[in-house]
Amino acid sequence: KLGEQKRAREPPSSQQCMHLAVVACGDRLEETLIMLKSAVLFSNRRLCFHIFAEDSLRPEFEKKLKEWPSSHTKKFEHHIYPITFSVGNAQEWKKLFKPCAAQRLFLPVILKDVDSLLYVDTDVLFLRPIEDIWHILKEFNSTQLAAMAPEHEIPKIGWYSRFARHPYYGPTGVNSGVMLMNLTRIRSTQFKNSMIPSGLSWEEMLYPLYQKYKNHITWGDQDLLNIIFYFNPECLYVFPCQWNYRPDHCMYGSNCKGAEEEGVSVLHGNRGVYHDDKQPTFKALYEVIRDFPFEDNLFQSLYYPLQSKFLDTVHTLCGRIPQVFLKQIEKTMKKVYENRVIVYLGANHRY
């Protein structure tokens, strides 16, 4: 009876979920699935996946996700959507930077029943539970409605600070590959802008903003987000670089202090580094998570192979700091071990 009363008070699963969105077009099927796999492997709370994909990929996602073992599929629910743009010219949006990437700008408009959301690019890997980044939502002040990491740590070698021909946030701009959003706040805010003095809603602002700056932007929707938060800096929470760790943080020497101290939390393998040999440390992490059998032991089939692969990367600057990449994985696996083994034994043995 007590159990029934407790269940009756619990909110529906969609409210309990940590919502994760991704946009996949072209050849990004495998990359997206490995990202989702990393989320499932390391997280303890229920996940809701929102996958936006072009027509040819949608049945493939359904097929592949159904092949995962039930012990893991019960940890998440998934929803697959077509690529749609509510304002402006759909073909223009599709061609902005990479195929379909601009879809992320429309998430507040499409997912009207979702309060908060973590958006990530397909080339992201989670090295610790998603709930750890999800907690950052509670750190937002009354005006903040999104969180991103800086594009670079050092202004004099950052791309925006050297080359941008449009407004951008802060000294180095922000990177939109990992973006935490309070969608409810985004939908209810009037944003300051360079077009009209009275402010515009998110949806009203997108296409006029693109029209005004389209000849000056290089990185597509990320540039538009930088422009938005340049005019509305009070709306952005900036989280440290270990939550969006890219090759730029180590390929010229280590420049992410947070990762040096705490380890990489979210790995972002942009520049295609999972698929070439330019940054073998990033490729090693991708391949080990890709090849990990779901039901196997994390230490034996993930951690040890990773250590072995890292020995072959010491000739690179990123490969010389393996502890940066391993620290959070070690912590996460210790927690998994404690939850599954120590807690279980404690509950079933009396001394």
mmCIF file of C-alpha atoms in Angstrom:
data_model
loop_
_atom_site.group_PDB
_atom_site.id
_atom_site.type_symbol
_atom_site.label_atom_id
_atom_site.label_comp_id
_atom_site.label_asym_id
_atom_site.label_seq_id
_atom_site.Cartn_x
_atom_site.Cartn_y
_atom_site.Cartn_z
ATOM 1 C CA LYS A 1 0.000 0.000 0.000
ATOM 2 C CA LEU A 2 2.784 2.357 0.909
ATOM 3 C CA GLY A 3 4.493 1.613 -2.412
ATOM 4 C CA GLU A 4 1.262 2.354 -4.291
ATOM 5 C CA GLN A 5 0.887 5.702 -2.536
ATOM 6 C CA LYS A 6 4.474 6.619 -3.372
ATOM 7 C CA ARG A 7 4.013 5.771 -7.051
ATOM 8 C CA ALA A 8 0.822 7.816 -7.221
ATOM 9 C CA ARG A 9 2.699 10.946 -6.166
ATOM 10 C CA GLU A 10 5.461 10.526 -8.754
ATOM 11 C CA PRO A 11 5.233 12.750 -11.834
ATOM 12 C CA PRO A 12 4.910 11.246 -15.338
ATOM 13 C CA SER A 13 8.124 9.866 -16.854
ATOM 14 C CA SER A 14 8.455 12.811 -19.241
ATOM 15 C CA GLN A 15 8.773 15.140 -16.225
ATOM 16 C CA GLN A 16 11.330 12.926 -14.532
ATOM 17 C CA CYS A 17 13.388 12.732 -17.712
ATOM 18 C CA MET A 18 16.548 14.593 -18.451
ATOM 19 C CA HIS A 19 15.846 15.738 -22.013
ATOM 20 C CA LEU A 20 18.657 15.375 -24.544
ATOM 21 C CA ALA A 21 18.355 16.662 -28.136
ATOM 22 C CA VAL A 22 20.537 16.020 -31.170
ATOM 23 C CA VAL A 23 20.265 16.795 -34.889
ATOM 24 C CA ALA A 24 21.568 14.215 -37.382
ATOM 25 C CA CYS A 25 21.848 14.460 -41.149
ATOM 26 C CA GLY A 26 24.100 12.967 -43.793
ATOM 27 C CA ASP A 27 26.594 10.431 -42.475
ATOM 28 C CA ARG A 28 26.075 11.172 -38.773
ATOM 29 C CA LEU A 29 24.068 8.047 -37.840
ATOM 30 C CA GLU A 30 26.896 6.117 -36.155
ATOM 31 C CA GLU A 31 28.308 9.197 -34.417
ATOM 32 C CA THR A 32 24.899 10.016 -32.959
ATOM 33 C CA LEU A 33 24.336 6.470 -31.731
ATOM 34 C CA ILE A 34 27.746 6.421 -29.997
ATOM 35 C CA MET A 35 26.903 9.738 -28.316
ATOM 36 C CA LEU A 36 23.575 8.312 -27.079
ATOM 37 C CA LYS A 37 25.371 5.150 -25.952
ATOM 38 C CA SER A 38 27.811 7.199 -23.839
ATOM 39 C CA ALA A 39 24.847 8.978 -22.240
ATOM 40 C CA VAL A 40 23.163 5.676 -21.338
ATOM 41 C CA LEU A 41 26.342 3.990 -20.094
ATOM 42 C CA PHE A 42 27.260 6.639 -17.542
ATOM 43 C CA SER A 43 23.926 8.070 -16.364
ATOM 44 C CA ASN A 44 21.704 6.798 -13.581
ATOM 45 C CA ARG A 45 18.551 8.852 -14.130
ATOM 46 C CA ARG A 46 16.027 8.308 -16.881
ATOM 47 C CA LEU A 47 16.731 9.995 -20.223
ATOM 48 C CA CYS A 48 14.426 11.319 -22.929
ATOM 49 C CA PHE A 49 16.110 11.477 -26.334
ATOM 50 C CA HIS A 50 14.808 13.931 -28.940
ATOM 51 C CA ILE A 51 16.403 12.966 -32.257
ATOM 52 C CA PHE A 52 15.900 15.267 -35.247
ATOM 53 C CA ALA A 53 16.883 13.458 -38.432
ATOM 54 C CA GLU A 54 16.390 13.650 -42.170
ATOM 55 C CA ASP A 55 13.929 11.208 -43.735
ATOM 56 C CA SER A 56 16.440 8.521 -44.745
ATOM 57 C CA LEU A 57 17.905 8.247 -41.225
ATOM 58 C CA ARG A 58 14.742 8.043 -39.121
ATOM 59 C CA PRO A 59 13.987 4.326 -39.735
ATOM 60 C CA GLU A 60 17.682 3.553 -39.183
ATOM 61 C CA PHE A 61 17.593 5.160 -35.743
ATOM 62 C CA GLU A 62 14.483 3.164 -34.813
ATOM 63 C CA LYS A 63 16.091 -0.080 -35.968
ATOM 64 C CA LYS A 64 19.435 0.466 -34.225
ATOM 65 C CA LEU A 65 17.973 1.626 -30.897
ATOM 66 C CA LYS A 66 15.676 -1.432 -30.782
ATOM 67 C CA GLU A 67 18.756 -3.655 -31.112
ATOM 68 C CA TRP A 68 20.179 -2.386 -27.806
ATOM 69 C CA PRO A 69 19.689 -4.790 -24.875
ATOM 70 C CA SER A 70 16.568 -4.277 -22.785
ATOM 71 C CA SER A 71 18.650 -3.663 -19.665
ATOM 72 C CA HIS A 72 19.709 -0.380 -21.279
ATOM 73 C CA THR A 73 16.672 0.550 -23.390
ATOM 74 C CA LYS A 74 14.576 0.715 -20.219
ATOM 75 C CA LYS A 75 16.797 3.591 -19.069
ATOM 76 C CA PHE A 76 15.510 5.925 -21.795
ATOM 77 C CA GLU A 77 12.654 6.787 -24.093
ATOM 78 C CA HIS A 78 13.179 8.278 -27.528
ATOM 79 C CA HIS A 79 11.288 10.460 -29.972
ATOM 80 C CA ILE A 80 12.350 10.935 -33.590
ATOM 81 C CA TYR A 81 11.324 14.047 -35.539
ATOM 82 C CA PRO A 82 11.670 15.280 -39.119
ATOM 83 C CA ILE A 83 13.778 18.342 -39.870
ATOM 84 C CA THR A 84 11.449 21.381 -39.800
ATOM 85 C CA PHE A 85 11.883 25.142 -39.667
ATOM 86 C CA SER A 86 8.956 27.228 -38.470
ATOM 87 C CA VAL A 87 10.023 30.567 -39.989
ATOM 88 C CA GLY A 88 11.961 31.671 -43.051
ATOM 89 C CA ASN A 89 13.186 29.603 -45.991
ATOM 90 C CA ALA A 90 13.751 25.931 -45.109
ATOM 91 C CA GLN A 91 16.339 25.426 -47.851
ATOM 92 C CA GLU A 92 18.350 28.406 -46.611
ATOM 93 C CA TRP A 93 18.313 27.082 -43.056
ATOM 94 C CA LYS A 94 19.371 23.601 -44.229
ATOM 95 C CA LYS A 95 22.393 24.994 -46.045
ATOM 96 C CA LEU A 96 23.520 27.181 -43.146
ATOM 97 C CA PHE A 97 26.947 25.857 -42.109
ATOM 98 C CA LYS A 98 26.477 22.039 -41.869
ATOM 99 C CA PRO A 99 23.387 20.161 -43.114
ATOM 100 C CA CYS A 100 20.445 20.684 -40.767
ATOM 101 C CA ALA A 101 22.573 22.155 -37.943
ATOM 102 C CA ALA A 102 20.289 25.214 -37.787
ATOM 103 C CA GLN A 103 17.515 22.929 -36.493
ATOM 104 C CA ARG A 104 18.869 23.497 -32.967
ATOM 105 C CA LEU A 105 17.717 27.130 -33.163
ATOM 106 C CA PHE A 106 14.113 25.935 -33.406
ATOM 107 C CA LEU A 107 14.050 23.540 -30.450
ATOM 108 C CA PRO A 108 12.195 26.002 -28.147
ATOM 109 C CA VAL A 109 9.510 26.369 -30.823
ATOM 110 C CA ILE A 110 9.092 22.663 -31.640
ATOM 111 C CA LEU A 111 9.387 21.093 -28.181
ATOM 112 C CA LYS A 112 6.648 23.190 -26.614
ATOM 113 C CA ASP A 113 5.964 20.729 -23.776
ATOM 114 C CA VAL A 114 9.602 20.413 -22.687
ATOM 115 C CA ASP A 115 10.730 22.737 -19.907
ATOM 116 C CA SER A 116 14.511 22.250 -20.051
ATOM 117 C CA LEU A 117 16.834 20.537 -22.477
ATOM 118 C CA LEU A 118 20.456 19.657 -23.141
ATOM 119 C CA TYR A 119 21.383 19.986 -26.815
ATOM 120 C CA VAL A 120 24.610 18.393 -28.081
ATOM 121 C CA ASP A 121 26.251 17.967 -31.475
ATOM 122 C CA THR A 122 26.537 14.423 -32.843
ATOM 123 C CA ASP A 123 30.310 14.398 -32.194
ATOM 124 C CA VAL A 124 29.957 14.675 -28.408
ATOM 125 C CA LEU A 125 30.766 11.951 -25.865
ATOM 126 C CA PHE A 126 29.715 11.962 -22.205
ATOM 127 C CA LEU A 127 32.471 10.876 -19.819
ATOM 128 C CA ARG A 128 30.347 11.308 -16.676
ATOM 129 C CA PRO A 129 26.596 11.166 -15.868
ATOM 130 C CA ILE A 130 24.360 13.676 -17.655
ATOM 131 C CA GLU A 131 22.763 14.497 -14.307
ATOM 132 C CA ASP A 132 25.979 16.315 -13.393
ATOM 133 C CA ILE A 133 25.571 18.857 -16.207
ATOM 134 C CA TRP A 134 21.780 18.851 -15.706
ATOM 135 C CA HIS A 135 22.333 20.210 -12.175
ATOM 136 C CA ILE A 136 23.764 23.394 -13.699
ATOM 137 C CA LEU A 137 20.172 24.419 -14.513
ATOM 138 C CA LYS A 138 19.703 25.015 -10.782
ATOM 139 C CA GLU A 139 22.627 27.433 -10.811
ATOM 140 C CA PHE A 140 20.928 29.794 -13.295
ATOM 141 C CA ASN A 141 20.015 33.173 -11.834
ATOM 142 C CA SER A 142 16.658 34.821 -12.577
ATOM 143 C CA THR A 143 17.680 36.093 -16.056
ATOM 144 C CA GLN A 144 19.784 33.203 -17.379
ATOM 145 C CA LEU A 145 18.097 30.860 -19.836
ATOM 146 C CA ALA A 146 20.954 29.025 -21.588
ATOM 147 C CA ALA A 147 24.470 27.809 -20.816
ATOM 148 C CA MET A 148 27.441 27.327 -23.139
ATOM 149 C CA ALA A 149 31.226 27.117 -22.844
ATOM 150 C CA PRO A 150 33.671 29.650 -24.323
ATOM 151 C CA GLU A 151 34.822 29.053 -27.890
ATOM 152 C CA HIS A 152 38.402 29.518 -26.737
ATOM 153 C CA GLU A 153 40.283 30.131 -23.511
ATOM 154 C CA ILE A 154 42.891 32.548 -24.909
ATOM 155 C CA PRO A 155 41.590 35.651 -26.758
ATOM 156 C CA LYS A 156 44.750 36.309 -28.759
ATOM 157 C CA ILE A 157 44.510 32.926 -30.499
ATOM 158 C CA GLY A 158 40.697 32.589 -30.504
ATOM 159 C CA TRP A 159 38.806 32.551 -33.806
ATOM 160 C CA TYR A 160 36.125 35.118 -32.944
ATOM 161 C CA SER A 161 38.549 37.572 -31.346
ATOM 162 C CA ARG A 162 40.719 37.502 -34.483
ATOM 163 C CA PHE A 163 38.372 37.049 -37.431
ATOM 164 C CA ALA A 164 34.676 37.653 -36.589
ATOM 165 C CA ARG A 165 32.851 40.291 -38.643
ATOM 166 C CA HIS A 166 29.782 40.301 -36.416
ATOM 167 C CA PRO A 167 29.037 40.811 -32.688
ATOM 168 C CA TYR A 168 29.859 37.857 -30.415
ATOM 169 C CA TYR A 169 29.576 37.050 -26.724
ATOM 170 C CA GLY A 170 32.419 37.913 -24.341
ATOM 171 C CA PRO A 171 36.119 38.015 -25.180
ATOM 172 C CA THR A 172 36.219 34.807 -27.263
ATOM 173 C CA GLY A 173 32.622 33.943 -28.214
ATOM 174 C CA VAL A 174 30.822 30.759 -27.132
ATOM 175 C CA ASN A 175 30.642 27.295 -28.670
ATOM 176 C CA SER A 176 27.175 25.854 -29.265
ATOM 177 C CA GLY A 177 28.135 22.156 -29.466
ATOM 178 C CA VAL A 178 26.954 21.638 -25.865
ATOM 179 C CA MET A 179 24.053 23.879 -24.933
ATOM 180 C CA LEU A 180 21.879 23.651 -21.813
ATOM 181 C CA MET A 181 18.554 25.465 -22.252
ATOM 182 C CA ASN A 182 15.596 26.473 -20.125
ATOM 183 C CA LEU A 183 13.076 26.380 -22.982
ATOM 184 C CA THR A 184 10.265 27.847 -20.871
ATOM 185 C CA ARG A 185 12.291 30.985 -20.220
ATOM 186 C CA ILE A 186 13.418 31.219 -23.848
ATOM 187 C CA ARG A 187 9.797 31.090 -25.033
ATOM 188 C CA SER A 188 8.685 33.833 -22.627
ATOM 189 C CA THR A 189 11.578 36.301 -23.087
ATOM 190 C CA GLN A 190 11.681 39.419 -25.242
ATOM 191 C CA PHE A 191 15.219 39.644 -26.603
ATOM 192 C CA LYS A 192 17.121 42.858 -27.208
ATOM 193 C CA ASN A 193 18.465 43.020 -30.753
ATOM 194 C CA SER A 194 19.971 45.315 -33.389
ATOM 195 C CA MET A 195 16.793 45.498 -35.485
ATOM 196 C CA ILE A 196 13.985 47.025 -33.419
ATOM 197 C CA PRO A 197 14.151 48.774 -30.023
ATOM 198 C CA SER A 198 11.164 47.034 -28.399
ATOM 199 C CA GLY A 199 12.523 43.474 -28.310
ATOM 200 C CA LEU A 200 11.492 40.311 -30.128
ATOM 201 C CA SER A 201 10.491 36.808 -29.114
ATOM 202 C CA TRP A 202 12.913 33.980 -29.940
ATOM 203 C CA GLU A 203 10.911 32.800 -32.954
ATOM 204 C CA GLU A 204 10.288 36.334 -34.265
ATOM 205 C CA MET A 205 13.986 37.141 -34.057
ATOM 206 C CA LEU A 206 15.601 34.204 -35.876
ATOM 207 C CA TYR A 207 14.947 34.889 -39.560
ATOM 208 C CA PRO A 208 15.418 38.704 -39.508
ATOM 209 C CA LEU A 209 18.666 38.153 -37.595
ATOM 210 C CA TYR A 210 19.859 35.667 -40.196
ATOM 211 C CA GLN A 211 18.900 38.027 -43.037
ATOM 212 C CA LYS A 212 20.824 40.889 -41.449
ATOM 213 C CA TYR A 213 24.041 38.976 -40.779
ATOM 214 C CA LYS A 214 24.082 36.174 -43.360
ATOM 215 C CA ASN A 215 26.924 37.749 -45.348
ATOM 216 C CA HIS A 216 29.082 38.098 -42.236
ATOM 217 C CA ILE A 217 28.739 34.719 -40.502
ATOM 218 C CA THR A 218 31.097 31.772 -40.935
ATOM 219 C CA TRP A 219 29.898 29.202 -38.396
ATOM 220 C CA GLY A 220 26.191 29.433 -39.171
ATOM 221 C CA ASP A 221 23.783 28.972 -36.273
ATOM 222 C CA GLN A 222 26.602 29.225 -33.703
ATOM 223 C CA ASP A 223 27.326 32.739 -34.967
ATOM 224 C CA LEU A 224 23.638 33.639 -34.661
ATOM 225 C CA LEU A 225 23.644 32.439 -31.049
ATOM 226 C CA ASN A 226 26.734 34.540 -30.377
ATOM 227 C CA ILE A 227 24.974 37.582 -31.823
ATOM 228 C CA ILE A 228 21.864 36.940 -29.696
ATOM 229 C CA PHE A 229 23.866 36.690 -26.470
ATOM 230 C CA TYR A 230 26.052 39.673 -27.370
ATOM 231 C CA PHE A 231 22.883 41.780 -27.135
ATOM 232 C CA ASN A 232 21.530 39.754 -24.166
ATOM 233 C CA PRO A 233 24.575 38.825 -22.045
ATOM 234 C CA GLU A 234 22.501 38.627 -18.867
ATOM 235 C CA CYS A 235 20.668 35.632 -20.380
ATOM 236 C CA LEU A 236 23.723 33.379 -20.654
ATOM 237 C CA TYR A 237 25.407 31.190 -18.053
ATOM 238 C CA VAL A 238 28.976 30.331 -19.105
ATOM 239 C CA PHE A 239 30.142 26.941 -17.918
ATOM 240 C CA PRO A 240 33.821 25.956 -17.862
ATOM 241 C CA CYS A 241 35.707 24.265 -20.689
ATOM 242 C CA GLN A 242 35.651 20.721 -19.238
ATOM 243 C CA TRP A 243 31.953 20.575 -20.198
ATOM 244 C CA ASN A 244 32.814 21.115 -23.893
ATOM 245 C CA TYR A 245 36.387 19.876 -24.315
ATOM 246 C CA ARG A 246 37.669 20.112 -27.890
ATOM 247 C CA PRO A 247 40.982 19.449 -29.659
ATOM 248 C CA ASP A 248 41.747 23.179 -29.360
ATOM 249 C CA HIS A 249 42.126 22.672 -25.620
ATOM 250 C CA CYS A 250 45.180 20.437 -25.980
ATOM 251 C CA MET A 251 46.505 20.374 -29.560
ATOM 252 C CA TYR A 252 48.657 23.482 -29.009
ATOM 253 C CA GLY A 253 49.325 22.711 -25.354
ATOM 254 C CA SER A 254 46.904 22.252 -22.456
ATOM 255 C CA ASN A 255 44.790 25.385 -21.932
ATOM 256 C CA CYS A 256 41.691 24.114 -20.081
ATOM 257 C CA LYS A 257 42.391 24.514 -16.375
ATOM 258 C CA GLY A 258 39.085 22.927 -15.358
ATOM 259 C CA ALA A 259 39.914 19.710 -17.228
ATOM 260 C CA GLU A 260 43.391 19.616 -15.697
ATOM 261 C CA GLU A 261 41.861 19.834 -12.236
ATOM 262 C CA GLU A 262 38.659 17.797 -12.617
ATOM 263 C CA GLY A 263 39.085 15.859 -15.842
ATOM 264 C CA VAL A 264 37.058 16.111 -19.069
ATOM 265 C CA SER A 265 33.310 15.880 -18.425
ATOM 266 C CA VAL A 266 31.981 16.185 -21.984
ATOM 267 C CA LEU A 267 34.254 15.479 -24.959
ATOM 268 C CA HIS A 268 33.525 17.301 -28.223
ATOM 269 C CA GLY A 269 35.380 15.754 -31.155
ATOM 270 C CA ASN A 270 34.872 18.507 -33.695
ATOM 271 C CA ARG A 271 37.108 18.880 -36.779
ATOM 272 C CA GLY A 272 36.236 15.236 -37.598
ATOM 273 C CA VAL A 273 38.884 13.939 -35.178
ATOM 274 C CA TYR A 274 37.042 10.677 -34.443
ATOM 275 C CA HIS A 275 37.537 9.634 -38.056
ATOM 276 C CA ASP A 276 41.111 10.621 -38.934
ATOM 277 C CA ASP A 277 44.509 10.256 -37.286
ATOM 278 C CA LYS A 278 45.179 13.898 -36.400
ATOM 279 C CA GLN A 279 44.095 13.557 -32.753
ATOM 280 C CA PRO A 280 44.407 9.859 -31.817
ATOM 281 C CA THR A 281 43.446 10.479 -28.170
ATOM 282 C CA PHE A 282 39.968 11.641 -29.218
ATOM 283 C CA LYS A 283 39.692 8.798 -31.731
ATOM 284 C CA ALA A 284 40.680 6.249 -29.061
ATOM 285 C CA LEU A 285 37.839 7.359 -26.751
ATOM 286 C CA TYR A 286 35.325 7.224 -29.593
ATOM 287 C CA GLU A 287 36.385 3.735 -30.712
ATOM 288 C CA VAL A 288 36.459 2.238 -27.220
ATOM 289 C CA ILE A 289 32.919 3.459 -26.446
ATOM 290 C CA ARG A 290 31.760 2.361 -29.924
ATOM 291 C CA ASP A 291 33.169 -1.145 -29.456
ATOM 292 C CA PHE A 292 32.139 -1.634 -25.818
ATOM 293 C CA PRO A 293 29.608 -4.498 -25.495
ATOM 294 C CA PHE A 294 26.699 -3.195 -23.409
ATOM 295 C CA GLU A 295 26.624 -6.038 -20.915
ATOM 296 C CA ASP A 296 30.374 -6.236 -20.303
ATOM 297 C CA ASN A 297 32.373 -5.003 -17.326
ATOM 298 C CA LEU A 298 33.263 -1.318 -17.662
ATOM 299 C CA PHE A 299 36.726 -1.763 -16.167
ATOM 300 C CA GLN A 300 37.719 -4.735 -18.306
ATOM 301 C CA SER A 301 36.103 -3.818 -21.618
ATOM 302 C CA LEU A 302 36.261 -0.021 -21.582
ATOM 303 C CA TYR A 303 38.814 1.368 -19.138
ATOM 304 C CA TYR A 304 41.687 -1.062 -19.749
ATOM 305 C CA PRO A 305 41.427 -0.935 -23.583
ATOM 306 C CA LEU A 306 41.397 2.856 -23.305
ATOM 307 C CA GLN A 307 44.574 2.909 -21.234
ATOM 308 C CA SER A 308 46.224 0.628 -23.767
ATOM 309 C CA LYS A 309 45.192 2.802 -26.736
ATOM 310 C CA PHE A 310 46.408 5.936 -24.971
ATOM 311 C CA LEU A 311 49.949 4.498 -24.887
ATOM 312 C CA ASP A 312 49.993 4.879 -28.677
ATOM 313 C CA THR A 313 49.076 8.592 -28.504
ATOM 314 C CA VAL A 314 51.920 9.957 -26.368
ATOM 315 C CA HIS A 315 53.600 11.459 -29.451
ATOM 316 C CA THR A 316 50.814 14.105 -29.542
ATOM 317 C CA LEU A 317 50.272 16.996 -27.127
ATOM 318 C CA CYS A 318 46.776 15.715 -26.262
ATOM 319 C CA GLY A 319 48.172 12.220 -25.684
ATOM 320 C CA ARG A 320 50.665 13.481 -23.115
ATOM 321 C CA ILE A 321 47.903 14.304 -20.638
ATOM 322 C CA PRO A 322 45.910 11.026 -20.434
ATOM 323 C CA GLN A 323 44.826 11.744 -16.853
ATOM 324 C CA VAL A 324 42.744 14.653 -18.160
ATOM 325 C CA PHE A 325 40.688 12.249 -20.284
ATOM 326 C CA LEU A 326 40.535 9.424 -17.744
ATOM 327 C CA LYS A 327 39.798 11.207 -14.463
ATOM 328 C CA GLN A 328 36.008 11.499 -14.811
ATOM 329 C CA ILE A 329 35.654 8.027 -16.308
ATOM 330 C CA GLU A 330 37.501 6.633 -13.284
ATOM 331 C CA LYS A 331 35.194 8.503 -10.892
ATOM 332 C CA THR A 332 32.082 7.386 -12.755
ATOM 333 C CA MET A 333 33.125 3.732 -12.825
ATOM 334 C CA LYS A 334 33.911 3.777 -9.110
ATOM 335 C CA LYS A 335 30.389 5.097 -8.451
ATOM 336 C CA VAL A 336 28.896 2.414 -10.692
ATOM 337 C CA TYR A 337 30.907 -0.218 -8.809
ATOM 338 C CA GLU A 338 29.792 1.117 -5.434
ATOM 339 C CA ASN A 339 26.142 1.254 -6.495
ATOM 340 C CA ARG A 340 26.067 -2.206 -8.041
ATOM 341 C CA VAL A 341 28.395 -4.133 -5.774
ATOM 342 C CA ILE A 342 29.050 -2.498 -2.411
ATOM 343 C CA VAL A 343 25.498 -1.225 -1.850
ATOM 344 C CA TYR A 344 24.086 -4.565 -3.016
ATOM 345 C CA LEU A 345 26.348 -6.553 -0.700
ATOM 346 C CA GLY A 346 25.591 -4.237 2.203
ATOM 347 C CA ALA A 347 21.870 -4.748 1.713
ATOM 348 C CA ASN A 348 22.136 -8.540 1.474
ATOM 349 C CA HIS A 349 24.711 -9.406 4.089
ATOM 350 C CA ARG A 350 24.498 -9.078 7.840
ATOM 351 C CA TYR A 351 27.701 -9.092 9.855
#
